[in-house]
Coordinates of C-alpha atoms and ligand atoms in Angstrom, one line a residue:
X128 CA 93.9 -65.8 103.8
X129 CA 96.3 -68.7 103.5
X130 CA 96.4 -69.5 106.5
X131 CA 92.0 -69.9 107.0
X132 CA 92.6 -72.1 103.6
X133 CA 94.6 -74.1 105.0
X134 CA 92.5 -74.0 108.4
X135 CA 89.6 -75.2 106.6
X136 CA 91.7 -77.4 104.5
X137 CA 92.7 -79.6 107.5
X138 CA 89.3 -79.6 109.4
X139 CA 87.8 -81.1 106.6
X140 CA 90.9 -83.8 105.7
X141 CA 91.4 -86.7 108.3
X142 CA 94.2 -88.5 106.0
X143 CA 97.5 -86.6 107.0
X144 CA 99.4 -87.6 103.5
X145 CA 96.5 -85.7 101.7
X146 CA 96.3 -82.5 104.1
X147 CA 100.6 -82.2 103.6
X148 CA 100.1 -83.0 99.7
X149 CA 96.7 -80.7 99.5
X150 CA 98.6 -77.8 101.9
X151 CA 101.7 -77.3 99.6
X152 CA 98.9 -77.1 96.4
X153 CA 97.3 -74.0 98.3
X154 CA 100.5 -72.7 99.2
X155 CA 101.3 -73.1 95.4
X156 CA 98.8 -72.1 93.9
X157 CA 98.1 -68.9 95.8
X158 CA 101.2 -67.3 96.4
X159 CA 102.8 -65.4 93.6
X160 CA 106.6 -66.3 93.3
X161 CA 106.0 -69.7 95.1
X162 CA 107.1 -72.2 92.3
X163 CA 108.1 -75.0 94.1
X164 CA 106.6 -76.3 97.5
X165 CA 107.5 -79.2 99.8
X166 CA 108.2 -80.4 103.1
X167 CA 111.1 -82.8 104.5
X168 CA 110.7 -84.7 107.3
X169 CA 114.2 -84.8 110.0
X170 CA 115.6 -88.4 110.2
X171 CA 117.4 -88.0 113.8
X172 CA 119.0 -91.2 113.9
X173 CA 120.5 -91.1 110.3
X174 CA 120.9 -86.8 110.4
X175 CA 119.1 -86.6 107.1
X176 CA 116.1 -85.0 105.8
X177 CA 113.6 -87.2 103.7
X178 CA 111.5 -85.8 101.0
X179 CA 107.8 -85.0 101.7
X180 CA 104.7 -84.5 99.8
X181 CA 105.3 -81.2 97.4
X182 CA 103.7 -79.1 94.6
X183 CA 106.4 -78.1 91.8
X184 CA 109.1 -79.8 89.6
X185 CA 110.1 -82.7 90.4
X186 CA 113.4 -83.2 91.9
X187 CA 116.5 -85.4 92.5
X188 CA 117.1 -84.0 96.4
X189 CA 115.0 -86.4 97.9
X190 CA 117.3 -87.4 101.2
X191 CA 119.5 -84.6 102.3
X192 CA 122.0 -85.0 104.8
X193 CA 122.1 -82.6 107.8
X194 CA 124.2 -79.3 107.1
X195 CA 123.9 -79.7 103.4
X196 CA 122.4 -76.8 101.5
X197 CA 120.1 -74.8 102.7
X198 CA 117.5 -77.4 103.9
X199 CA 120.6 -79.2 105.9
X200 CA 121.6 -76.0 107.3
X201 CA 118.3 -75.5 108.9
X202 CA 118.2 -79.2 109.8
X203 CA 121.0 -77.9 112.2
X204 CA 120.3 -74.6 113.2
X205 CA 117.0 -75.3 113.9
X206 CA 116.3 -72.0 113.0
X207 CA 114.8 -70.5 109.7
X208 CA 116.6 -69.3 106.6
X209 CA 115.9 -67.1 103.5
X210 CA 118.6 -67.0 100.8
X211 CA 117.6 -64.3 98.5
X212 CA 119.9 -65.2 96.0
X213 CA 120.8 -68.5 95.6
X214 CA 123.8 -67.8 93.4
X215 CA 125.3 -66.3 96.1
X216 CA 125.2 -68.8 98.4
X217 CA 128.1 -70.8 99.3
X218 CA 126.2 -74.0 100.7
X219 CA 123.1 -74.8 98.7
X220 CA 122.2 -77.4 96.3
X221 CA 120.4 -76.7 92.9
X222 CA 117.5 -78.1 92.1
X223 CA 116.9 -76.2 88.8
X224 CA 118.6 -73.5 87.1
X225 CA 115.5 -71.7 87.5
X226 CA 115.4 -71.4 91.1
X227 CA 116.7 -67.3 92.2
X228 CA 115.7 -67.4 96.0
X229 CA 114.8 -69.7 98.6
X230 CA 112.9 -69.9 102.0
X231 CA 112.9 -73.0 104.4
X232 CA 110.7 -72.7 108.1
X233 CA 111.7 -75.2 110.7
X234 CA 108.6 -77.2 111.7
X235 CA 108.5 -77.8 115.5
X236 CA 106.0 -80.6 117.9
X237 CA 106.2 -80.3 121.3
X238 CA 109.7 -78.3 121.0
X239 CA 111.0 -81.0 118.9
X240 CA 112.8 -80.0 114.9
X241 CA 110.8 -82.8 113.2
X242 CA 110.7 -81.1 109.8
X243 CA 110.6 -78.0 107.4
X244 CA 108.7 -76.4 104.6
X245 CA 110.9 -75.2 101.8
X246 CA 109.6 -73.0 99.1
X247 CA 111.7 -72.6 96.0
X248 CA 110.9 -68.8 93.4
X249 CA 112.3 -68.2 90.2
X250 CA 112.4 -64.4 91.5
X251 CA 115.5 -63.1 93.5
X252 CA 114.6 -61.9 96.2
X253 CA 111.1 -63.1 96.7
X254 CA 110.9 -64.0 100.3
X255 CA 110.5 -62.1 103.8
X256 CA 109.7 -61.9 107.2
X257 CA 106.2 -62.4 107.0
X258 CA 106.5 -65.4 104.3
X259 CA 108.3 -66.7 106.9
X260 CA 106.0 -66.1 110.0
X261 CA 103.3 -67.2 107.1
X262 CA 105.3 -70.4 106.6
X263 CA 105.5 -71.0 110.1
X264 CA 101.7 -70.3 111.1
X265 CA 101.3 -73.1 108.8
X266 CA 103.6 -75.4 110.3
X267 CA 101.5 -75.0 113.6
X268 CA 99.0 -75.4 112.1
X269 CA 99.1 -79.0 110.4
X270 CA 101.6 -80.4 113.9
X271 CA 98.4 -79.3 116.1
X272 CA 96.3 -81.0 114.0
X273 CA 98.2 -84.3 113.5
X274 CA 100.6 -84.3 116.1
X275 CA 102.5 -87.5 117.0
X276 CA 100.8 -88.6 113.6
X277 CA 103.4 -86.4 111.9
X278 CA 106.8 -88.8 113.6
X279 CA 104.9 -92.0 112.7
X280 CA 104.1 -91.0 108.9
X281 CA 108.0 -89.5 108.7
X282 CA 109.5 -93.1 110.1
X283 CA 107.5 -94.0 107.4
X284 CA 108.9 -91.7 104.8
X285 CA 112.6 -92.8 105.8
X286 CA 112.0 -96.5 105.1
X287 CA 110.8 -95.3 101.4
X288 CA 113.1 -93.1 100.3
Ligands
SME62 N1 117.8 -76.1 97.4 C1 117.7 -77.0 98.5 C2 117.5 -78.4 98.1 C3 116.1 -78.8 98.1 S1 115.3 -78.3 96.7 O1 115.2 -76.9 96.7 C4 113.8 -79.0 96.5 C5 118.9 -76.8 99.5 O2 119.8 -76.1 99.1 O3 118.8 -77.4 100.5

């Protein structure tokens, strides 16, 4: 269901600022437990992440360097991660005493890490394996859609913030 929103969503959006901004309200507003939503784009040259379009509270952790917190760790594993309870996690940066549990899904063009969706729940315990292969079906879908698009609008993003 998300994932034909979000489909439909990006045949009918040309401007790839307003398909990432417009994806993370679906997300949002259609997934239960899903109370914040953003992506962060990888800044290879600098190792740090750069703070996307997103749907939630707004927060501090707009440039994260590689390895820090969760986002930074999969900056560098290149692999995704779901913390289930944040409190027990010994590298992860708060955003809100609200947040329980956490979910970040690489996002991959052409084989390349070139950013990540992370989804924030103020539910321990709210994420699995099929939010994650959800996650990542969206990820392929918006970097077939925009492609080489996505590294212009990110070297874009890291001379903003
Ligand atoms: N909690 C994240 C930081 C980003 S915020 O959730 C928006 C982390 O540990 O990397």
């Amino acid at each position: 269901m998300i994932s034909q929103k979000i489909k439909e969503l990006l045949e009918s959006t040309t401007e790839l600022s307003k398909a990432l901004k417009a994806s993370t309200q679906i997300i949002h507003q259609n997934l239960e437990f899903y109370d914040w939503v953003g992506f962060y784009f990888m800044n290879h040259k600098d190792q740090t992440l750069h703070l996307g379009p997103y749907t939630g509270a707004t927060t501090d952790h707009t440039v994260i360097p590689f390895g820090k917190g969760i986002c930074g760790q999969v900056a560098t594993t290149g692999n995704s991660y779901i913390a289930a309870d944040v409190n027990q996690e010994s590298n992860y940066i708060a955003c809100s005493i609200d947040v329980k549990s956490e979910i970040v899904v690489p996002m991959y063009f052409k084989g390349k890490l070139i950013g990540q969706i992370d989804i924030d729940s103020h539910k321990t315990k709210a994420f699995s394996a099929e939010d994650e292969y959800l996650l990542s079906e969206v990820c392929k879908l918006i970097t077939s859609k925009f492609g080489t698009e996505l590294e212009i609008y990110a070297q874009q993003l890291f001379n903003t913030n």
